[in-house]
mmCIF file of C-alpha atoms in Angstrom:
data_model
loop_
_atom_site.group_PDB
_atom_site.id
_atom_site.type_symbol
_atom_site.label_atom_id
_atom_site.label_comp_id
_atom_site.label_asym_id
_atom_site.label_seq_id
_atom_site.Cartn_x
_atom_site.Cartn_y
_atom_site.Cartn_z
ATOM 1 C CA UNK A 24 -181.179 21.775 -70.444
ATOM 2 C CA UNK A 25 -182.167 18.045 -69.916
ATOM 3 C CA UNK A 26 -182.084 15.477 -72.212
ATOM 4 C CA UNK A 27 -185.532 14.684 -74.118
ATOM 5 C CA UNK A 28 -184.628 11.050 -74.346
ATOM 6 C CA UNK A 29 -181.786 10.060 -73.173
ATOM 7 C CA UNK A 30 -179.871 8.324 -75.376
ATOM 8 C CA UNK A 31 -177.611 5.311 -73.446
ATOM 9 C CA UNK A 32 -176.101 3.861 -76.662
ATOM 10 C CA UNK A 33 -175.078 4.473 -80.172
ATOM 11 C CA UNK A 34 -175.284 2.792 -83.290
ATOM 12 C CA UNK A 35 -172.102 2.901 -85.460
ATOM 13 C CA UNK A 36 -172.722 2.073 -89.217
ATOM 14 C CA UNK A 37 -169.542 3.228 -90.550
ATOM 15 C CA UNK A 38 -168.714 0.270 -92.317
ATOM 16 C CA UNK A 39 -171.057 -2.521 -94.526
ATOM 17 C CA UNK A 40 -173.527 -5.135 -92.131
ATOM 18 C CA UNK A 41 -172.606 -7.854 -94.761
ATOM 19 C CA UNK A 42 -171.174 -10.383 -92.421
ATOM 20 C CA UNK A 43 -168.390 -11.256 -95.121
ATOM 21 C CA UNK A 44 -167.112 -7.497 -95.464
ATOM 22 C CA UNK A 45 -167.113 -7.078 -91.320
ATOM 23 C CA UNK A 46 -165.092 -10.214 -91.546
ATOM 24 C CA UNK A 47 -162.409 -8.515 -93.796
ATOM 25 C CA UNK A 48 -163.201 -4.930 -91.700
ATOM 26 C CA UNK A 49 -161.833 -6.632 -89.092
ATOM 27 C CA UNK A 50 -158.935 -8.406 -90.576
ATOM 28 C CA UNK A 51 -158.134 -5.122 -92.146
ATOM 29 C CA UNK A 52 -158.300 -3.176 -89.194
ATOM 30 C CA UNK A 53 -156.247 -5.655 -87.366
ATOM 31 C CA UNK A 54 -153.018 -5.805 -89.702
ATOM 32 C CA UNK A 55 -152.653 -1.948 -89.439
ATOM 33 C CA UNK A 56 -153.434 -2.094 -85.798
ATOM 34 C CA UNK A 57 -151.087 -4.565 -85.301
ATOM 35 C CA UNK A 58 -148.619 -2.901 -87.636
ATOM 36 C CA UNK A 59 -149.130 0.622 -86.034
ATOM 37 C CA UNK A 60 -148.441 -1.068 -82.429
ATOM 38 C CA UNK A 61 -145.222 -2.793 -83.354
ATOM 39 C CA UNK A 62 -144.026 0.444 -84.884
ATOM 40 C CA UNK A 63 -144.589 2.572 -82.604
ATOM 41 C CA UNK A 64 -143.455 0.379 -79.895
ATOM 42 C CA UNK A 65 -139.906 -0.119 -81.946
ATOM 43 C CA UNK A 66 -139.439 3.666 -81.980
ATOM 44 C CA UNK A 67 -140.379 3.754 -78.008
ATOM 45 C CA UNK A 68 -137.760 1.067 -77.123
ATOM 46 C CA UNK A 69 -134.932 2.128 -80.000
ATOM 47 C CA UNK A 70 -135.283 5.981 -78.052
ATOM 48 C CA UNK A 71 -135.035 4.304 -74.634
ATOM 49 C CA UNK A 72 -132.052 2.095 -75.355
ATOM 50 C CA UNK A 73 -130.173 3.601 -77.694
ATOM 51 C CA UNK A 74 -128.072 6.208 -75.888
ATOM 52 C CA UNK A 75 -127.051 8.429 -78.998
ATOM 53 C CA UNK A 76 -130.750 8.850 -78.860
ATOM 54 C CA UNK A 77 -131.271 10.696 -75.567
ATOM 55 C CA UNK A 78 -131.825 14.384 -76.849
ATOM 56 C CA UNK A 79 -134.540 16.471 -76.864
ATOM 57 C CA UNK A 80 -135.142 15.303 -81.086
ATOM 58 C CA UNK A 81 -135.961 11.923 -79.983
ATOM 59 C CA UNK A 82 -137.152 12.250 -76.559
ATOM 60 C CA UNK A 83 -140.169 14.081 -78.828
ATOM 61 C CA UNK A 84 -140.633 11.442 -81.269
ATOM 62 C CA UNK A 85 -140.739 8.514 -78.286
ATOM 63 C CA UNK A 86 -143.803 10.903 -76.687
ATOM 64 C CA UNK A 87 -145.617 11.666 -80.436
ATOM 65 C CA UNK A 88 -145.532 7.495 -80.659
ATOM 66 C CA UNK A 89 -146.760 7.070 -77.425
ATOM 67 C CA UNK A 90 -149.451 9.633 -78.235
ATOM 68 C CA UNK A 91 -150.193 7.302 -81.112
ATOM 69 C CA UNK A 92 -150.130 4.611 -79.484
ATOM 70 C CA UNK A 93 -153.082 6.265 -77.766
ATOM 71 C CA UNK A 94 -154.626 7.771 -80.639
ATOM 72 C CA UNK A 95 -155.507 4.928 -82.679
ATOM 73 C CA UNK A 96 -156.283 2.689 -79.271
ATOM 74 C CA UNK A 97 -158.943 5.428 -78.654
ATOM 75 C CA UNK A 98 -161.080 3.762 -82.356
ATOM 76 C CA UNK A 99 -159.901 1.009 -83.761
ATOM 77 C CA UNK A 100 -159.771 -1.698 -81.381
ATOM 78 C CA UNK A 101 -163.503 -1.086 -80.520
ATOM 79 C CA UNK A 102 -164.661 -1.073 -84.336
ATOM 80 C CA UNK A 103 -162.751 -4.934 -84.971
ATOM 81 C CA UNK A 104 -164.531 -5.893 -81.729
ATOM 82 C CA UNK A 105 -167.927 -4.506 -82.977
ATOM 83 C CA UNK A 106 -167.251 -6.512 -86.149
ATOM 84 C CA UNK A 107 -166.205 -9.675 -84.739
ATOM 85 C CA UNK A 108 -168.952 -10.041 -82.379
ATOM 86 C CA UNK A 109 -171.698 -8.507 -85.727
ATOM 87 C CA UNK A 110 -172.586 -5.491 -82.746
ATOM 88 C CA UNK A 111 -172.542 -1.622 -83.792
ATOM 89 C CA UNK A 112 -173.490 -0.614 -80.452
ATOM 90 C CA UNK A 113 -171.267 1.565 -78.223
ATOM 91 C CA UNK A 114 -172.290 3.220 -74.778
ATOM 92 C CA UNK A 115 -172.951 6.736 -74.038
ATOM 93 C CA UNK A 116 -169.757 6.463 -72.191
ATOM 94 C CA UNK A 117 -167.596 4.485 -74.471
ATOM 95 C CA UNK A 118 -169.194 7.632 -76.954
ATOM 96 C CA UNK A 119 -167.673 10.652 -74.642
ATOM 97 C CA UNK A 120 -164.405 8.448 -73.864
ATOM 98 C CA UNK A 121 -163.659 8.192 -77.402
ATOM 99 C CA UNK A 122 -164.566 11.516 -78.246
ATOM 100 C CA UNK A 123 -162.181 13.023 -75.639
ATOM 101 C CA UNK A 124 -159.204 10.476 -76.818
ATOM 102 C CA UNK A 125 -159.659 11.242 -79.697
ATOM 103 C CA UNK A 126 -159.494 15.050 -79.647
ATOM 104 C CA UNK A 127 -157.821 15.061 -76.930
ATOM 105 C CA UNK A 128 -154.446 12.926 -78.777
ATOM 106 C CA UNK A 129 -155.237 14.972 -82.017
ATOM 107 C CA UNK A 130 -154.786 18.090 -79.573
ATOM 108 C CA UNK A 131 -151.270 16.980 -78.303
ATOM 109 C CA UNK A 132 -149.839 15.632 -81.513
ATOM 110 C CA UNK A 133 -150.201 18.476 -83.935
ATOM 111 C CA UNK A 134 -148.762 20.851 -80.670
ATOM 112 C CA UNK A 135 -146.216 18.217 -80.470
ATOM 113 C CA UNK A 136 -145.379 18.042 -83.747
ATOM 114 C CA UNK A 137 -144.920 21.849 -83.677
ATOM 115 C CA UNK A 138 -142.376 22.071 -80.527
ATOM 116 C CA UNK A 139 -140.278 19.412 -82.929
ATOM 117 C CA UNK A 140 -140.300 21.675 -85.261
ATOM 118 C CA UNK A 141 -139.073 24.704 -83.070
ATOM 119 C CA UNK A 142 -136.118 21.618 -81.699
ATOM 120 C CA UNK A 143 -135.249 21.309 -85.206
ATOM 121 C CA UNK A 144 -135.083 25.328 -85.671
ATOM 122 C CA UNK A 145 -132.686 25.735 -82.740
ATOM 123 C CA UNK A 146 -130.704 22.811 -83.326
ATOM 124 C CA UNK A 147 -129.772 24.022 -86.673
ATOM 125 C CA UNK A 148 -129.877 27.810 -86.504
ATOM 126 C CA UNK A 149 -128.561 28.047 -82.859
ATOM 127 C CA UNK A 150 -126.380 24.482 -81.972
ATOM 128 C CA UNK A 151 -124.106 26.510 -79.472
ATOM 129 C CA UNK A 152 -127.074 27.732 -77.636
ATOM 130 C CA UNK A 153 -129.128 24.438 -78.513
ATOM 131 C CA UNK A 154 -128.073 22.741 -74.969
ATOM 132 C CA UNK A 155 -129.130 26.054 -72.990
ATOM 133 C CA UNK A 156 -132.386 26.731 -74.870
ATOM 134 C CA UNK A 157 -133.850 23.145 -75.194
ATOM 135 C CA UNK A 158 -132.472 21.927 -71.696
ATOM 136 C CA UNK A 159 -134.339 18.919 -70.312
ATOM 137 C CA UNK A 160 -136.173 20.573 -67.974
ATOM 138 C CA UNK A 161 -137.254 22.757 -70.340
ATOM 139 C CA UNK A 162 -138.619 19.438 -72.624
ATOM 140 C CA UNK A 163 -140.293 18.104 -69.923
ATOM 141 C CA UNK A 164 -142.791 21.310 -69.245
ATOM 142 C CA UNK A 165 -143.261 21.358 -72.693
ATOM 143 C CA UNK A 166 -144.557 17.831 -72.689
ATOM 144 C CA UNK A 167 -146.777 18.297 -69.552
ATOM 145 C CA UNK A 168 -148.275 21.979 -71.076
ATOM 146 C CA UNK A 169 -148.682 20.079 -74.343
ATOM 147 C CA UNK A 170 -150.498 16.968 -72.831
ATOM 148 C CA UNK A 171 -152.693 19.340 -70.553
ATOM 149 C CA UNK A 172 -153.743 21.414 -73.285
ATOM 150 C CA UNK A 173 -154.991 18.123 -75.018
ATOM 151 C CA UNK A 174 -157.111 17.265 -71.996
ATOM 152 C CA UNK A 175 -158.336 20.304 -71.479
ATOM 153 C CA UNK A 176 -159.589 20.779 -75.480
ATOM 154 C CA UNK A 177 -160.871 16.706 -75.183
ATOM 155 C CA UNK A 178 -162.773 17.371 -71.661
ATOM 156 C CA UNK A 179 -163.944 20.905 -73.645
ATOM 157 C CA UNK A 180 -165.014 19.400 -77.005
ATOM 158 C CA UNK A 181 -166.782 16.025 -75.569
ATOM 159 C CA UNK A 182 -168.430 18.568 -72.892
ATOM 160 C CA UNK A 183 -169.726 21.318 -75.681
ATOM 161 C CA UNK A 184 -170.807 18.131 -78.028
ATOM 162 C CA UNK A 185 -172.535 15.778 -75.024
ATOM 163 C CA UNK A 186 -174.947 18.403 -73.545
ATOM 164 C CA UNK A 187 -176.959 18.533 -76.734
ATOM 165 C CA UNK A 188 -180.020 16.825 -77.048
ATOM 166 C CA UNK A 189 -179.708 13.467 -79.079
ATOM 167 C CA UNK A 190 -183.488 12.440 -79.230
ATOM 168 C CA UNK A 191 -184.337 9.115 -80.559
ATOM 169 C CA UNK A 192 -181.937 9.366 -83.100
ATOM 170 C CA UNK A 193 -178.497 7.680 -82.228
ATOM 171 C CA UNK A 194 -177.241 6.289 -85.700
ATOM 172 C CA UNK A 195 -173.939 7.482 -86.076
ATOM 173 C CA UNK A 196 -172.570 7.349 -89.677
ATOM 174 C CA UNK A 197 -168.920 6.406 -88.567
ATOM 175 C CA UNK A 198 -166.496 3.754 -87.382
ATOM 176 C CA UNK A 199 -166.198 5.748 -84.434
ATOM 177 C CA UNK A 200 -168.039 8.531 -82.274
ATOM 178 C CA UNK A 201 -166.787 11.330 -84.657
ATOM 179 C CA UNK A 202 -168.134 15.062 -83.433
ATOM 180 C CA UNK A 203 -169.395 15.971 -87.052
ATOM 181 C CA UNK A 204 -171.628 13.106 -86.906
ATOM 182 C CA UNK A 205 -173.016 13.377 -83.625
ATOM 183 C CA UNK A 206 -173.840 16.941 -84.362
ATOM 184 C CA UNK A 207 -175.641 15.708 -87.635
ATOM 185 C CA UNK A 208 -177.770 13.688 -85.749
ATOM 186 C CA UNK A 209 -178.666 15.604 -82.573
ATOM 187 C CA UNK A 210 -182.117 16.918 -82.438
ATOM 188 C CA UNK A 211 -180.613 20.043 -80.922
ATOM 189 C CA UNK A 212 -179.584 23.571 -83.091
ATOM 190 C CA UNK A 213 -176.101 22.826 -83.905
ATOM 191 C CA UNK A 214 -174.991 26.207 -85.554
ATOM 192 C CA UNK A 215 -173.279 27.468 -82.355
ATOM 193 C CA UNK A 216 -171.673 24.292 -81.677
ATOM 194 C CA UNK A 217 -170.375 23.602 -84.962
ATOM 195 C CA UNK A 218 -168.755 27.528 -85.353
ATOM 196 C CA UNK A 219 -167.046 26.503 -82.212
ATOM 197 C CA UNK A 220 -165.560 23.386 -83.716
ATOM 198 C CA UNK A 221 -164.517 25.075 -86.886
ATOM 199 C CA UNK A 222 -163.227 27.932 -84.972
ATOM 200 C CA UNK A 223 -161.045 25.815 -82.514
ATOM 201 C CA UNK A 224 -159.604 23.650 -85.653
ATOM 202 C CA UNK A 225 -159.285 26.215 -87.840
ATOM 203 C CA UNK A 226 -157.217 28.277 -84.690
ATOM 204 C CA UNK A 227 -155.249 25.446 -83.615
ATOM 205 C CA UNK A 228 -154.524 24.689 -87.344
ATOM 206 C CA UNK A 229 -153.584 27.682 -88.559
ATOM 207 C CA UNK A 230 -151.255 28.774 -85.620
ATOM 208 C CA UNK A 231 -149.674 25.475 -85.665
ATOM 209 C CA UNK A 232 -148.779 25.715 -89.540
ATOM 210 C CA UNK A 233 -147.520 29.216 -89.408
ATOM 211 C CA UNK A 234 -145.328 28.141 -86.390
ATOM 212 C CA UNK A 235 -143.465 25.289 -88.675
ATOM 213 C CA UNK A 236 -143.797 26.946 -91.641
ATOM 214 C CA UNK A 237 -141.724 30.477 -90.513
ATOM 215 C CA UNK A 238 -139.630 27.535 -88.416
ATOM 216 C CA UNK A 239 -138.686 25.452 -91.879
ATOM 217 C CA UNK A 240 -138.442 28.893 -93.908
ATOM 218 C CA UNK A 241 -135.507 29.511 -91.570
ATOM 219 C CA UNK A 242 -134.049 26.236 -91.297
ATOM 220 C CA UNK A 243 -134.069 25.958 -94.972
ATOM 221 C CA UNK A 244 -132.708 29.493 -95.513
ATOM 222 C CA UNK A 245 -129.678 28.209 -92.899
ATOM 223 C CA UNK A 246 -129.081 25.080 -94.335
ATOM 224 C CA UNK A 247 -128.545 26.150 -98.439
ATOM 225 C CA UNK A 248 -125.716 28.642 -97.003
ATOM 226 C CA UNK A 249 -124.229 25.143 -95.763
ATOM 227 C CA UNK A 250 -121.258 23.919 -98.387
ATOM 228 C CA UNK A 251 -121.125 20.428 -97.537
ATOM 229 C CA UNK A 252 -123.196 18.275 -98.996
ATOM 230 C CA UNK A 253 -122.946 15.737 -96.163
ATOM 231 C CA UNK A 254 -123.848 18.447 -93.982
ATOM 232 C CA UNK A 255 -127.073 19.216 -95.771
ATOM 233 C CA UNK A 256 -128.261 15.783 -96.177
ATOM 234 C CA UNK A 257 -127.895 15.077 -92.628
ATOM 235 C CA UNK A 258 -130.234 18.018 -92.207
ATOM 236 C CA UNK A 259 -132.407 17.272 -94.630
ATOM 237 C CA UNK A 260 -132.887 13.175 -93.230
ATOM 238 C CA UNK A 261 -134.263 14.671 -89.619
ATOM 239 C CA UNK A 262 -136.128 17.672 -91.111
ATOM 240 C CA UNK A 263 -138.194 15.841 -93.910
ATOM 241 C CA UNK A 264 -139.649 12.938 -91.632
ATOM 242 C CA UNK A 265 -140.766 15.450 -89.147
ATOM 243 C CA UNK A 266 -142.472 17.958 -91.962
ATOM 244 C CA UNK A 267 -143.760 15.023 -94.004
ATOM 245 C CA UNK A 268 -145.239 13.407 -90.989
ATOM 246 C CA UNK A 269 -146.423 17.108 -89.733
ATOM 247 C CA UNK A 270 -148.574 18.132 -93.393
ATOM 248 C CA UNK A 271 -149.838 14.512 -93.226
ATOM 249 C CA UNK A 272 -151.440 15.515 -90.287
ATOM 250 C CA UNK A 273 -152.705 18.472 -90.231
ATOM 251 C CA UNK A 274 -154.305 18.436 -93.598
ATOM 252 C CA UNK A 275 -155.858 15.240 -93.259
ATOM 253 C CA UNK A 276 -156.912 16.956 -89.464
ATOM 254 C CA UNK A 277 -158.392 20.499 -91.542
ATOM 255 C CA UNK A 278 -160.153 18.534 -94.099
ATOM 256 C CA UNK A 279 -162.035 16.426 -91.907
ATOM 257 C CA UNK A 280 -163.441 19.056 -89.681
ATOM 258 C CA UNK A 281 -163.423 21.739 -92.282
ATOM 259 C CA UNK A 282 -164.508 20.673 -95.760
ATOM 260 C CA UNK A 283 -167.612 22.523 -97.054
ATOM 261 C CA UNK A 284 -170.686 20.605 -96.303
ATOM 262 C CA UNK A 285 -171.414 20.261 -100.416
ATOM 263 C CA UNK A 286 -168.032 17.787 -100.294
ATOM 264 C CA UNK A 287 -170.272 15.814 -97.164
ATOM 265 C CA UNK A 288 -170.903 12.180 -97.849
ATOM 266 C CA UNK A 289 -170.933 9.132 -95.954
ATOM 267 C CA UNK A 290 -168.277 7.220 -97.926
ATOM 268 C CA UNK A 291 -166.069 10.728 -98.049
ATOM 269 C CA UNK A 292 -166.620 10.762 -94.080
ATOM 270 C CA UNK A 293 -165.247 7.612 -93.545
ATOM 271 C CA UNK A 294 -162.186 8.285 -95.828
ATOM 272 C CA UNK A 295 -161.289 11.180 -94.035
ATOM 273 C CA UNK A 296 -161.553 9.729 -90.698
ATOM 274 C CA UNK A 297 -159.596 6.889 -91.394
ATOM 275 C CA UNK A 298 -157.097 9.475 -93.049
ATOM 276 C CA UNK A 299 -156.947 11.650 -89.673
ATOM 277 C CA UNK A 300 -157.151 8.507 -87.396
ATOM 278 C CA UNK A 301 -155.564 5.526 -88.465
ATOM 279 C CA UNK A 302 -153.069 6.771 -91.437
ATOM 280 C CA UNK A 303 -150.922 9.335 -89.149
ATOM 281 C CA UNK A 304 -150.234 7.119 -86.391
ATOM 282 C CA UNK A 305 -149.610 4.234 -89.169
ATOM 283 C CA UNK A 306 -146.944 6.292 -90.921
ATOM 284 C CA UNK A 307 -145.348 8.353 -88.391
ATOM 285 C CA UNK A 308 -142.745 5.217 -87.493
ATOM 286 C CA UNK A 309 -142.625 3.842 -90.971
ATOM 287 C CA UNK A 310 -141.325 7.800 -92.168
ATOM 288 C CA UNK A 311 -139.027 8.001 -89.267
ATOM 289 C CA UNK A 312 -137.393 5.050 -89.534
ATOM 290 C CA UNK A 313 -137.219 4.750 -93.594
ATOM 291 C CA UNK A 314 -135.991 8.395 -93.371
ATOM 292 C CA UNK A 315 -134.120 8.915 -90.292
ATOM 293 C CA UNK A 316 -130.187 7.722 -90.444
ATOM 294 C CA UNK A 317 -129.786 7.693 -86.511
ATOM 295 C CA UNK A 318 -132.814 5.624 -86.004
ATOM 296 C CA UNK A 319 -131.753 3.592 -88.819
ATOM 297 C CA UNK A 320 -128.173 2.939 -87.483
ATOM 298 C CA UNK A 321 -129.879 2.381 -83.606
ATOM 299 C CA UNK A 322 -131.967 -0.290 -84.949
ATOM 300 C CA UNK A 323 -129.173 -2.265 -86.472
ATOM 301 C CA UNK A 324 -127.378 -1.619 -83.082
ATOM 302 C CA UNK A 325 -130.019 -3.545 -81.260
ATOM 303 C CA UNK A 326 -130.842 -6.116 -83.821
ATOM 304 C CA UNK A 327 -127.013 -6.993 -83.622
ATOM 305 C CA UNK A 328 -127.130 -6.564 -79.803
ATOM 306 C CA UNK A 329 -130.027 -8.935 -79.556
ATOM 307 C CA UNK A 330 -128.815 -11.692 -82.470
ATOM 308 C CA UNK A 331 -125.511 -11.688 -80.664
ATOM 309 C CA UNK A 332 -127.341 -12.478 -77.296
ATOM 310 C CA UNK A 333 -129.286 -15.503 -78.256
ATOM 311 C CA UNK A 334 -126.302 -17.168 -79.927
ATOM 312 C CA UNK A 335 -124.332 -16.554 -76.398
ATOM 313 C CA UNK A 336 -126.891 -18.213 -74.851
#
């Protein structure tokens, strides 16, 4: 069915039109972009240069910060620009592209975050058949069925949300072209649409928590039969990160697309997409490295590595 008007731009009111508070929007915005981007980054480089590094465990958590990288690239950069410039406008394009990032990243990270916790599973219950089972091969089709799978649920979503009819309205009530909100606002029966949406989440969600939950139920079973205490707080540094990181996620993922509409408000909507957007990708390096003891020890590593190289040269 054709458009009745069609719509060629949004407007995105997520945040005040008081030029002081898009001022401090952006600044904001900017120190946890900036902050996200350098931690993410460190993670990338510690995994790629640190050679105790190169396993499957942290082969994973180089691709989740690269997906976050992505992730919060897909929103936040645009909304400082908008507030910079005082413009809330966005193109019908720039509205798809972020919608497909967006799910699309969201898609690959919570599947992601659930083949790290199936790693973590084998490593501990199985370590002599650990090498066999989670071979590098194997990682790497892992990573290409879990990135495909996140394209194919972005191209799906912005597809099943895009060929509704938006009318004259195009205000969108976020910092970003969120699906709830362009449903709200199209002038087209959303009911089928939005039972997708909820389905899909509530599918993906569900599956994915069961996975790691039966997954941690057994690690945790394993690891309390361990005597050492050594032994089970090495254990418990990689496993904690991951399933802290992991519930951070997927809650902040459920309640966002799932909340019943009497808990809808605008300033509730923008809490809970900065939650789902900006606070996972934010925290996911900050956990890992405050957490992790390899990462840790890798980082000193290279900030010895690199202090000893400048005062060489």
């Amino acid at each position: 069915m054709l458009n009745q008007t069609f719509v060629t731009e949004f407007i995105l009111q997520g945040f005040s039109t008081a030029r002081e508070l898009q001022i401090l929007h952006f600044m904001v915005f900017f120190f946890l972009y900036l902050v996200t981007m350098v931690g993410n980054i460190i993670i990338i480089i510690t995994v790629a240069q640190s050679n105790n590094l190169h396993n499957p465990m942290y082969f994973f958590l180089a691709i989740l910060s690269s997906i976050d990288f992505c992730f919060i690239s897909a929103t936040v950069p645009k909304s400082m620009g908008n507030s910079l410039v005082n413009s809330n406008v966005i193109s019908f394009t720039g509205c798809v592209t972020q919608v497909f990032l967006v799910v699309s990243c969201a898609t690959s990270e919570i599947f992601l975050l659930t083949v790290m916790a199936y790693d973590r599973y084998v490593a501990i219950c199985h370590p002599l058949k650990y090498k066999l089972i989670m071979n590098w091969n194997v990682c790497l089709h892992i990573i290409l069925i879990v990135l495909v799978f996140g394209v194919i649920n972005g191209a799906f979503h912005a597809a099943n949300t895009f060929h509704l009819d938006f009318c004259s309205s195009h205000i969108i009530k976020q910092y970003f072209c969120d699906i709830p909100q362009l449903l709200k606002i199209s002038c087209t029966n959303t009911e089928i649409n939005e039972k997708i949406t909820f389905g899909l989440v509530l599918s993906i969600g569900s599956f994915c928590f069961l996975f790691v939950s039966i997954s941690y139920w057994c690690i945790f079973s394993a690891v309390f039969k361990i005597q050492s205490t050594q032994g089970q707080y090495k254990v418990f540094s990689t496993c904690v990160p991951h399933l802290t990181v992991f519930c951070l996620f997927v809650f902040t993922v459920m309640f966002s697309y799932m909340r019943p509409k009497a808990l809808f408000s605008p300033s509730l909507d923008l809490l809970s997409a900065v939650l789902y957007t900006i606070l996972p990708p934010l925290m996911n390096p900050i956990i890992y490295s405050l957490r992790n003891t390899e990462i840790q020890m890798s980082l000193r590593k290279m900030q010895k590595k690199y202090f000893r190289f400048h005062v060489l040269s």
